[in-house]
XYZ file of C-alpha atoms in Angstrom:
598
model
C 56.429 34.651 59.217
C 52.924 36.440 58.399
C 50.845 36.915 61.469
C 47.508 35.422 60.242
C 47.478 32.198 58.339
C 45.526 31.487 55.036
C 41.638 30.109 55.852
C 42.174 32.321 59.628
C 38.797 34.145 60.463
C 39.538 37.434 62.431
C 36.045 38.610 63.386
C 33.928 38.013 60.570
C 36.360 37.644 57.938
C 38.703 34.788 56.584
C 42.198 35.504 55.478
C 42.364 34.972 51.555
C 45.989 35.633 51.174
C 48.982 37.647 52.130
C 49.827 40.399 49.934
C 52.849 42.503 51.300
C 54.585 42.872 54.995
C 57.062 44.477 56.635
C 58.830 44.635 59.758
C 55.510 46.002 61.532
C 52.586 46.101 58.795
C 50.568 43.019 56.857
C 48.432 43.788 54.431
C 46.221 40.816 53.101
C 43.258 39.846 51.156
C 40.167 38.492 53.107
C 36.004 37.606 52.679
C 33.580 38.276 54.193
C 30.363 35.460 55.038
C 29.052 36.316 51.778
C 32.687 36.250 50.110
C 32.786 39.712 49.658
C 36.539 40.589 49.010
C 38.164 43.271 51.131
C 41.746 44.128 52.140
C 43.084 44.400 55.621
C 46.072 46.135 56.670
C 47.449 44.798 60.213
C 49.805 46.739 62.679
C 52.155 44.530 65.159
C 51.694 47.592 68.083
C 55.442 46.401 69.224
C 57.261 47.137 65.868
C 55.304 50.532 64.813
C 57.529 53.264 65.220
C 56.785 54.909 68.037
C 55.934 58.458 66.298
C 53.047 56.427 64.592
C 50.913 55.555 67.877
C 48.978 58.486 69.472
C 48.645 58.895 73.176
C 46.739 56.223 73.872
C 49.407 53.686 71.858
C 46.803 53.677 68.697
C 48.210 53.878 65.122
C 47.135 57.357 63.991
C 46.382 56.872 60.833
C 43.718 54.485 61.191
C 41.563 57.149 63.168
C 42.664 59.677 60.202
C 41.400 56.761 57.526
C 37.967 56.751 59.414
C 36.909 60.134 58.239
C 37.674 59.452 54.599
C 34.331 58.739 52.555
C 35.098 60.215 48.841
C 35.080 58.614 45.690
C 38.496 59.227 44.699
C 40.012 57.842 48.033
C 39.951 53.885 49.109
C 36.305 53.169 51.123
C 37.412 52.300 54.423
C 35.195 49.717 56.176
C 36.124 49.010 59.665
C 38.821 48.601 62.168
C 39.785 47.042 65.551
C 42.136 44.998 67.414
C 43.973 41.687 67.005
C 45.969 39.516 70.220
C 48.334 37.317 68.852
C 49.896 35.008 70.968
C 53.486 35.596 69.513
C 53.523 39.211 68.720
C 50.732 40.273 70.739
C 48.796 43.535 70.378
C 47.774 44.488 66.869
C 45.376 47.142 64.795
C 43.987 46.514 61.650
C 41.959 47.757 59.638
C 39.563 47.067 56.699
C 39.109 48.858 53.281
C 36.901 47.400 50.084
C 38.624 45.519 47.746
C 39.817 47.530 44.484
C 39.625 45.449 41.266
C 41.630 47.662 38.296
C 44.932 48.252 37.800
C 47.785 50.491 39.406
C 48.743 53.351 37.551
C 52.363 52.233 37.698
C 51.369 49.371 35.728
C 49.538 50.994 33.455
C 52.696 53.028 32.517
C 54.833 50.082 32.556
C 52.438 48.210 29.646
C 51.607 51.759 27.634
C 54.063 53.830 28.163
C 53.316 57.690 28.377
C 49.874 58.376 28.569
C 47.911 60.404 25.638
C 47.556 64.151 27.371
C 43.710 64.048 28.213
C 44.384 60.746 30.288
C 46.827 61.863 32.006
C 45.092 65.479 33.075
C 41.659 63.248 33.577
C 43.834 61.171 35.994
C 45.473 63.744 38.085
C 42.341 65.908 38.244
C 40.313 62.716 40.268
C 43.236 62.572 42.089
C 43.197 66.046 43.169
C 39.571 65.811 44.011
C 40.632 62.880 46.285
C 43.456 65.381 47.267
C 41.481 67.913 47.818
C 38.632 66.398 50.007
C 41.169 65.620 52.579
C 43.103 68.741 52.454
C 39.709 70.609 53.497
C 39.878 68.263 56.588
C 43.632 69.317 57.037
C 44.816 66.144 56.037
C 47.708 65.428 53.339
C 48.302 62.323 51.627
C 52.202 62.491 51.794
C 52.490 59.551 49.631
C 51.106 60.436 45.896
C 52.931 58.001 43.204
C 52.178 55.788 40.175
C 51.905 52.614 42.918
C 49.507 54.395 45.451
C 47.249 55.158 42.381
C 44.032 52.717 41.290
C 42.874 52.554 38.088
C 39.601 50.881 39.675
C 37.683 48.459 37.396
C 34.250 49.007 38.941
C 34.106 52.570 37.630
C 35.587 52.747 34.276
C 38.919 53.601 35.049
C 38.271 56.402 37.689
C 41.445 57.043 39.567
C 41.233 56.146 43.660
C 44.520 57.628 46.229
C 45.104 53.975 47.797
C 47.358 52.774 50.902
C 46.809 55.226 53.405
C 49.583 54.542 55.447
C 51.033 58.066 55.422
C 48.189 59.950 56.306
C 48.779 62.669 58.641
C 47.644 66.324 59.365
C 50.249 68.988 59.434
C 53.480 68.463 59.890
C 56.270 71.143 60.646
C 59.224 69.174 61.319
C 58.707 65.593 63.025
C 56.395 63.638 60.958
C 53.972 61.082 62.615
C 54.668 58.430 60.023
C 57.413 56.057 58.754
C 59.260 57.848 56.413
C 62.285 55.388 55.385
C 59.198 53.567 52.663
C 58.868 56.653 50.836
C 59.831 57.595 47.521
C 61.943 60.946 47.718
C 61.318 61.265 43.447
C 57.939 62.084 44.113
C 58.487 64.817 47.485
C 58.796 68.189 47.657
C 62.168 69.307 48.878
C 59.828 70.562 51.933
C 59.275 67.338 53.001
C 63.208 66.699 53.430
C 63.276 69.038 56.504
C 60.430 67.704 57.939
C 57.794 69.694 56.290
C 54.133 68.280 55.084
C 51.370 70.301 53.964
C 48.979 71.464 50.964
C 51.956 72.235 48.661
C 53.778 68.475 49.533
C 51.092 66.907 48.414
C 50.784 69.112 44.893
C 54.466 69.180 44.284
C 53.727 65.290 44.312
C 50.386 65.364 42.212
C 52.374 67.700 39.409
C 55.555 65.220 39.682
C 53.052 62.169 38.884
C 51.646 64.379 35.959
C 54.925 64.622 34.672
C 55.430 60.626 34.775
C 51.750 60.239 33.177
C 53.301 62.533 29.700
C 56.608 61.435 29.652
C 56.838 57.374 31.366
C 60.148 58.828 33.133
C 60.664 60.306 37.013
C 61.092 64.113 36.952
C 64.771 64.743 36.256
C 65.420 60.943 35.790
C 66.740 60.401 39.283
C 68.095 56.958 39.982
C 69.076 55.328 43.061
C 71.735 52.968 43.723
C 70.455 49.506 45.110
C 69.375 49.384 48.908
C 70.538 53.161 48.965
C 69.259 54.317 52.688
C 67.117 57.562 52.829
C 69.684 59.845 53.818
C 71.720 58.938 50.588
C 68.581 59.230 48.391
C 67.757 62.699 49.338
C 71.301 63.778 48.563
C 70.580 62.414 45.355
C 67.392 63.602 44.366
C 68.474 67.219 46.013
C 71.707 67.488 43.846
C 69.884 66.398 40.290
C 67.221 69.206 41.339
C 70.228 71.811 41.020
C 69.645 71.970 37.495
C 66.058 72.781 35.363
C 63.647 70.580 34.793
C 64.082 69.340 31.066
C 60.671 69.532 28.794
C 62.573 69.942 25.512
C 61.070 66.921 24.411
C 57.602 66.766 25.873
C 55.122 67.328 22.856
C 51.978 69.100 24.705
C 50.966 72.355 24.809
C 52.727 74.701 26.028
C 50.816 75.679 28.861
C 50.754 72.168 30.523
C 54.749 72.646 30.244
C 53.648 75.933 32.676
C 52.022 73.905 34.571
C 55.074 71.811 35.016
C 57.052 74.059 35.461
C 55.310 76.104 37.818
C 54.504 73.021 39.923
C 58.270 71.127 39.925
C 60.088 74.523 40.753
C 63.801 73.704 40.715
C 65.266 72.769 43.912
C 62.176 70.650 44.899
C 59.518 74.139 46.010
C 56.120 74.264 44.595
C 54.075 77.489 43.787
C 51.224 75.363 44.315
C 49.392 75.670 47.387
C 45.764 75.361 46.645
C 43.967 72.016 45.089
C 41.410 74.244 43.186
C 44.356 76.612 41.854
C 45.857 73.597 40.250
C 42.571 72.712 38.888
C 41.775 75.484 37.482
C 45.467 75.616 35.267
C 43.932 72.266 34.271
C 41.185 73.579 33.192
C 42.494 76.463 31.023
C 46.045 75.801 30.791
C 46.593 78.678 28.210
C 45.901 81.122 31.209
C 48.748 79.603 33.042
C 51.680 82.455 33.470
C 55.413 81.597 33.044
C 56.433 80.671 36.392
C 58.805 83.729 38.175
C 62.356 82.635 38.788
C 62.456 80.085 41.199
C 63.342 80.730 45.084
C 66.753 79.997 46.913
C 66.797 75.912 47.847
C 64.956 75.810 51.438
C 67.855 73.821 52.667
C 69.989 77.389 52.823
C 68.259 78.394 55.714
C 69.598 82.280 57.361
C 70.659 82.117 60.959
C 68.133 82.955 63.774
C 67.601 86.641 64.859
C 65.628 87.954 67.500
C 63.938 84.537 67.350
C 62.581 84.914 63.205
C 64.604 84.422 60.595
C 65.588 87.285 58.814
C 64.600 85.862 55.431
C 61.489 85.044 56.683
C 60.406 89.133 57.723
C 59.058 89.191 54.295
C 56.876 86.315 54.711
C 55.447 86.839 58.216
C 52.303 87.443 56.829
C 49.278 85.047 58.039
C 47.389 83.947 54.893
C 43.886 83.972 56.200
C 40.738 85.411 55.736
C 38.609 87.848 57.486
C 35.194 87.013 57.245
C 31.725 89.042 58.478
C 29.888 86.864 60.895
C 26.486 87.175 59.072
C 24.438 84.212 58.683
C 21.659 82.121 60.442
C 24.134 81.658 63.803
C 22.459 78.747 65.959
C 19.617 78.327 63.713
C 21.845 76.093 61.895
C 22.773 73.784 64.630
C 20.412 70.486 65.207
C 20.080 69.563 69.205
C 22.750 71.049 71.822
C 19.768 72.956 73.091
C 22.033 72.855 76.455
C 25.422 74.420 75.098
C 23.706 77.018 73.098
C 22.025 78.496 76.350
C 24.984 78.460 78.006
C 27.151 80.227 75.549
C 24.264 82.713 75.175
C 24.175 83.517 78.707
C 27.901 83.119 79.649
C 29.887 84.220 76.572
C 27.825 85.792 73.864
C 25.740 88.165 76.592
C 29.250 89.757 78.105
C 30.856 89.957 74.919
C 28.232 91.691 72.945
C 26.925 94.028 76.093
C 30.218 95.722 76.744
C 28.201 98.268 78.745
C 26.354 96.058 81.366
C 29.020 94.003 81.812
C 31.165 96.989 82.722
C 28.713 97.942 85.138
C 29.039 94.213 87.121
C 32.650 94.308 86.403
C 31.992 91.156 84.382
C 35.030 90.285 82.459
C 34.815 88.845 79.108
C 36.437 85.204 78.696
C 39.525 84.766 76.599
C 38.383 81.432 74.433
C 37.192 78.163 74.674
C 38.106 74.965 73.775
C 35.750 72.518 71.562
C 36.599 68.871 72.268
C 35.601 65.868 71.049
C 34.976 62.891 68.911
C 35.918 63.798 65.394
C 32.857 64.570 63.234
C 30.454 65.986 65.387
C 30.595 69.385 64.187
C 33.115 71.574 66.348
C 34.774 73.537 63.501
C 30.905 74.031 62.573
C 29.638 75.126 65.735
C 32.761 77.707 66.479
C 31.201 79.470 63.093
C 27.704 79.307 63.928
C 29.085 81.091 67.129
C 30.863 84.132 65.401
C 27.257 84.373 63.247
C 25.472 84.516 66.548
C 27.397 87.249 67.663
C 27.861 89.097 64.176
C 31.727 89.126 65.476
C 34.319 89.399 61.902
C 35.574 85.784 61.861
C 39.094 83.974 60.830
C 39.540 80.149 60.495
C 42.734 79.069 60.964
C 44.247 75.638 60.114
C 47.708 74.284 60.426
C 49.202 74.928 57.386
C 47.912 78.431 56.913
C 51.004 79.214 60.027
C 53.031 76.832 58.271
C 56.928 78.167 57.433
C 59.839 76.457 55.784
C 62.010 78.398 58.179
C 63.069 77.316 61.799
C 60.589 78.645 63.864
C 58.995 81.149 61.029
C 55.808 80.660 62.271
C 56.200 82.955 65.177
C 55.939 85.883 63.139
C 52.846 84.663 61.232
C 50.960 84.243 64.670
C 51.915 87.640 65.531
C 50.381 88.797 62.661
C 47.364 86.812 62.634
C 46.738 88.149 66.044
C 47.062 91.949 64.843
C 45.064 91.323 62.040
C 42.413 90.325 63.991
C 42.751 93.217 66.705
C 42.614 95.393 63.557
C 39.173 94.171 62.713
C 37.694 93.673 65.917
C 35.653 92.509 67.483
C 37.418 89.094 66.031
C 36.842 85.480 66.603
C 39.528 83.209 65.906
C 39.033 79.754 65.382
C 42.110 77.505 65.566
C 41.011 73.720 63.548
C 42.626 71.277 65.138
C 44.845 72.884 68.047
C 46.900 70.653 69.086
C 48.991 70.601 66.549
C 49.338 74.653 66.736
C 50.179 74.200 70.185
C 51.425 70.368 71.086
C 52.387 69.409 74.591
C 56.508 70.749 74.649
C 57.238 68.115 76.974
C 55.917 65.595 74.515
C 59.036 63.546 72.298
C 59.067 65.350 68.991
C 57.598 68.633 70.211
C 60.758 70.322 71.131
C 61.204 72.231 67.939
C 57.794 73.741 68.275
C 58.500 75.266 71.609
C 58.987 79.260 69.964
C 56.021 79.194 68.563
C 54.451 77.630 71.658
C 55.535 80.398 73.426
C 54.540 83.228 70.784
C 50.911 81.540 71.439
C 50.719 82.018 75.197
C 52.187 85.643 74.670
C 49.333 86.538 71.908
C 46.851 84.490 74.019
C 47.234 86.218 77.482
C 44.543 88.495 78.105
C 43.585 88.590 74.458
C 40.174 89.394 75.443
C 40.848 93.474 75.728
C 42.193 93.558 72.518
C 38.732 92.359 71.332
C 39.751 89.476 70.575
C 37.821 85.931 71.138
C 39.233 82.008 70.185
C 37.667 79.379 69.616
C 39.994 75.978 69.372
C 38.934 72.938 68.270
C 40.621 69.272 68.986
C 40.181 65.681 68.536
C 43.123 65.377 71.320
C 43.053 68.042 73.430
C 45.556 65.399 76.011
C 48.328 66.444 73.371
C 47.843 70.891 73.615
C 50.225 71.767 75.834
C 48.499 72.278 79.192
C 49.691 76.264 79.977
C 47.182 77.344 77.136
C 44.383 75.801 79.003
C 44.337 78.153 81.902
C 42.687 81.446 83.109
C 43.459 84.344 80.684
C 44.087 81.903 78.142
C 41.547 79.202 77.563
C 39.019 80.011 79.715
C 36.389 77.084 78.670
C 37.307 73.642 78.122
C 33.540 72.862 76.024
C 32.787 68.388 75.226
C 30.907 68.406 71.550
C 29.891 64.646 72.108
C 27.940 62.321 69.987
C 24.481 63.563 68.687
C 22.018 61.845 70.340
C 18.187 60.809 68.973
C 17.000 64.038 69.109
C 19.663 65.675 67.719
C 20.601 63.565 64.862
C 16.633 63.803 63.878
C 17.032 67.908 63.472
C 20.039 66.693 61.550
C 17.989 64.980 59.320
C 15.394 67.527 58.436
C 18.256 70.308 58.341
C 19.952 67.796 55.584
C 16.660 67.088 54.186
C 15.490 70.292 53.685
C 14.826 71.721 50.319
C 15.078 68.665 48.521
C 13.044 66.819 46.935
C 10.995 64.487 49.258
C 8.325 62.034 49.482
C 6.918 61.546 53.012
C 10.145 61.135 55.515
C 10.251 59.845 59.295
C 13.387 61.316 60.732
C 12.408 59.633 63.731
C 12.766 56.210 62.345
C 15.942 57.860 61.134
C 17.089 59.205 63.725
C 16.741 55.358 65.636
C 18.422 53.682 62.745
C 21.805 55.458 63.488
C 22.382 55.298 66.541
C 25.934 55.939 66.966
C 26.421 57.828 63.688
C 28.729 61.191 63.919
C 26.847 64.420 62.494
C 29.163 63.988 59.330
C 27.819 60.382 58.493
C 24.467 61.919 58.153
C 25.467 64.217 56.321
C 26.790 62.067 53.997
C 24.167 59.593 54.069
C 21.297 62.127 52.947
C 23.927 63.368 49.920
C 24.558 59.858 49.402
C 20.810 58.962 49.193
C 20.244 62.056 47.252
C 22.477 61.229 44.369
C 20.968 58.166 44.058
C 17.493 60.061 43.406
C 18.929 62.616 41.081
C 20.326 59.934 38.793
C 16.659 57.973 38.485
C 15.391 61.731 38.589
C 12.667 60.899 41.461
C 12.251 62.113 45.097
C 14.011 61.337 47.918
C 12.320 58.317 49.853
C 11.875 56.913 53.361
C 13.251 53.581 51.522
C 16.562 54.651 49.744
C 17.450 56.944 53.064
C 17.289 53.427 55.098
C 18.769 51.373 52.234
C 21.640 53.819 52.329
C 22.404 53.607 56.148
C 22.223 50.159 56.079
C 25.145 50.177 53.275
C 27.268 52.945 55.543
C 28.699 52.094 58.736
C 29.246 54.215 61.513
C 32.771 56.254 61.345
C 33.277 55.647 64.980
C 33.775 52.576 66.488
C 32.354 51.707 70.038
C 35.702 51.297 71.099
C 36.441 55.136 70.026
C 33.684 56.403 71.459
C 34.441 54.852 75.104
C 37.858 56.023 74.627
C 36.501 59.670 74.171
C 34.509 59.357 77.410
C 37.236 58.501 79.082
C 38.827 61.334 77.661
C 36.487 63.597 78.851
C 36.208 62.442 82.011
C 40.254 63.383 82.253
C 39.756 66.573 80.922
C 37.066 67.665 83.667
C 39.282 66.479 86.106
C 42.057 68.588 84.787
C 39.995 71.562 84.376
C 39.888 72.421 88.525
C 39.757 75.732 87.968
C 35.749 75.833 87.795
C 32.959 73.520 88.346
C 31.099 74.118 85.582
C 27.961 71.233 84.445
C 28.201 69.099 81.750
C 27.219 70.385 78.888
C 26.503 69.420 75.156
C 23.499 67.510 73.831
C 20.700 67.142 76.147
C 20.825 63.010 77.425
């Protein structure tokens, strides 16, 4: 029995009609007061699998949803909570309503798809795709059914049902996985493994469905058939080549194909714009090399990496100069700049006076905070302050298919960057490079836990300086935070007036403008993240291009009326709170409070 009824108002909707349920997720149509259609999506808290509530007994994905604004991805509106006197506690959530058709429908009535759909199709997928991979976040879901043919825009293809949303995963995903279809995922994915590649082994194997109306090597399943059996399946038909005999398109979309549905489930896909770019000009594309061993053959552990993995240890990351603007670029946090000038950036670019006061130079910090407000932005602004080289480091770019390969990839990463120093490492999103070990579902990641406090003790004299950022920095396992490791535990909170009015003028400038008054701005979103106005002035600013006039006071305020805020009251609190924890943790200094100036 559904959970709402048909006419019930929850906040300021009314429930239309239930579309689809399961044993802990309703998903329904509902109006707004104007009748505005919109879907909601509503978690029972008591039946989610455990591994999909965070910390604080939230369902992760909705936070992940929040941060999604693109085109190519379902708008989502709002979200809060439900108490229902029979199942009590719930989450929902609320994304517009898309009119079209599914792709898997499409197929159904038309069979295969004419070649130039089907590549127009998968490329606004992969700019979907590719928007949330440069916010380390994967899909992990990409088939005909979670693909909208929306109405409103011609036929422009939206990722929908966001259910699977995660950020990297090496081995215990956050998400129900039993729903999934194992046609459409990488091999990978089987031993726990979610990243860039996943998600483009599953954008190539829904090209190949577009030009052909049949699952790559025609896997079937027997009826009811639980997961375990289904991968068995899928993993034995992979044995053998994919068959194009009988696909009629050029022959470099067939490398294409081939090059992204490697036998044995791998991908040599890695990179959204790579896979673009074979789009583009698929007569460039190379035959594929012969195909690697399947990943499920994995060697024994020695000396604590695998032996097949010593010719992959290598970190794939970038060095970069730290030249640029530094601080210049950053709008408000007048306080934290002065304090990382005079605390951080003064000892570690005066080597010399700070031997002289036997100063010592701090190991790293840690930016925490609501998501949004600009930490992965400010840790680069920092290594262009002090002209330090500079690598950014996210999940996946550590990520192995081998038990505990990672450990030799950190290694590396950390030589590189004594190589090149002085170095500042920033690590995107840390907990999940370092998660709490006594945490369910953390135990695997315990080696390379433990490779991280080796490389981080002390790092300092190898001219070395990191910079971690977090969302949940409750989840990093709580040795890293500590003298000679993390040094600085550093709140990035909401902008406040001031600061989101620099915002404003830094968005604003070198555009074209009539007469603007960031200050009215600047008290019309209150509560906005530094990414909302962000998007608000592009937003604003496409709308000018198009009519090919300037930027006005009027379309900036008729655009934030039309955007709400990413973070809810409710999240916001929470991140106080979160703070507040964090300080009290932290007892090994009394340092102020520091971040925007209240």
């Amino acid at each position: 029995m559904a959970v709402l009824n048909i006419g019930q108002h929850i906040e300021k909707y009314e429930v239309v009609r239930l579309i689809k349920e399961n044993n802990y997720c309703e998903t329904y149509r509902i109006e707004d007061e104007k009748e505005e259609p919109f879907f909601l999506k509503l978690f029972i808290i008591k039946n989610t699998p455990e591994k999909m509530l965070d910390g604080n007994h939230h369902v992760s994905c909705i936070e992940l949803m929040s941060k999604l604004r693109h085109k190519n991805i379902v708008s989502y509106v709002e979200h809060g909570t439900y108490q229902d006197d029979a199942v009590g506690m719930c989450e929902y959530v609320v994304t517009n309503y898309f009119s079209g058709e599914l792709l898997a429908d499409k197929l159904q009535r038309e069979g295969a798809l004419r070649i130039d759909v089907a590549v127009q199709i998968l490329k606004d997928v992969l700019e979907g795709v590719k928007y949330m991979h440069e916010r380390n976040l994967f899909h992990n879901d990409i088939t005909p059914r979670n693909i909208m043919l929306s109405e409103k825009t011609g036929g422009v293809a939206e990722l929908i049902d966001m259910s699977h949303v995660s950020k990297y995963v090496g081995g215990s995903p956050s998400f129900d996985t039993s729903d999934l279809d194992e046609r459409y995922q990488s091999n990978t994915t089987f031993v726990g493994m979610y990243n860039n590649a996943t998600d483009l082994f599953s954008a190539v194997a829904l090209f190949y469905t577009m030009l052909t109306n049949r699952v790559p090597w025609d896997v079937a399943f027997p009826d009811d058939a639980p997961r375990k059996d289904r991968i068995k399946i899928v993993k034995e038909d992979r044995k053998a080549p994919l068959n194009l005999d009988n696909l009629i398109v050029d022959e470099g979309f067939k490398r294409i194909l081939m090059k992204g549905l490697c036998v044995n489930g791998t991908c040599k896909y890695a990179d959204v714009d790579i896979l673009l770019d074979d789009l583009q000009n698929p007569n460039k594309v190379e035959e594929p090399q012969q195909p690697e061993q399947p990943v499920q053959q994995r060697p024994q552990q020695s000396g604590g990496v695998e032996d097949e993995e010593k010719q992959t240890t290598e970190a794939k990351v970038e060095v970069q100069k730290g030249k640029g603007n530094g601080f210049k670029d950053i709008a408000g946090m007048n306080g934290l700049k002065q304090m990382l000038t005079q605390k951080v950036i003064f000892i570690l670019k005066d080597k010399e006076k700070a031997a002289r006061y036997k100063l010592l130079p701090p190991n790293g910090m840690l930016f925490y905070g609501p998501p949004g407000c600009g930490k992965s932005f400010f840790a680069e602004k920092f290594a262009e302050e002090t002209g330090f080289n500079f690598i950014l480091v996210k999940a996946s770019d550590l990520g192995s298919i081998y038990v505990h390969g990672s450990q030799g990839k950190i290694a590396d990463l950390f030589k590189k960057a004594e190589d090149s120093q002085p170095t500042i490492i920033c690590f995107d999103e840390f907990d999940a490079f370092v998660p709490n070990r006594s945490n369910k579902g953390a135990e695997h990641q315990a080696g390379e836990v433990n490779e991280f406090l080796s490389q981080l003790n002390n790092c300092a004299q190898r001219g070395i300086f990191v910079i971690a950022t977090s969302n949940r920095p409750d989840m990093i396992d709580p040795a890293v935070l500590r003298t000679g490791r993390i040094d600085k535990l550093v709140y990035i909170p909401m902008p406040d007036k001031d600061a989101r009015k620099e915002m404003f003028k830094l968005h604003l400038n070198g555009r074209p403008c009539s007469e603007i008054d960031s200050e009215r701005l600047a008290e019309l979103t209150d509560g906005y993240i530094a990414s909302d106005i962000a998007y608000i002035v592009n937003d604003a600013a496409m709308g000018a291009a198009f009519s090919d006039k300037p930027i006005t006071q009027e379309l900036l305020e008729a655009t934030i009326k039309s955007i709400h805020p990413s973070i809810s009251k409710d999240v916001v609190n929470s991140y106080e709170n979160l703070r507040q924890k964090m300080e009290d943790v932290d007892t090994r200094n009394k340092r102020p409070k520091i971040g925007f100036i209240q």
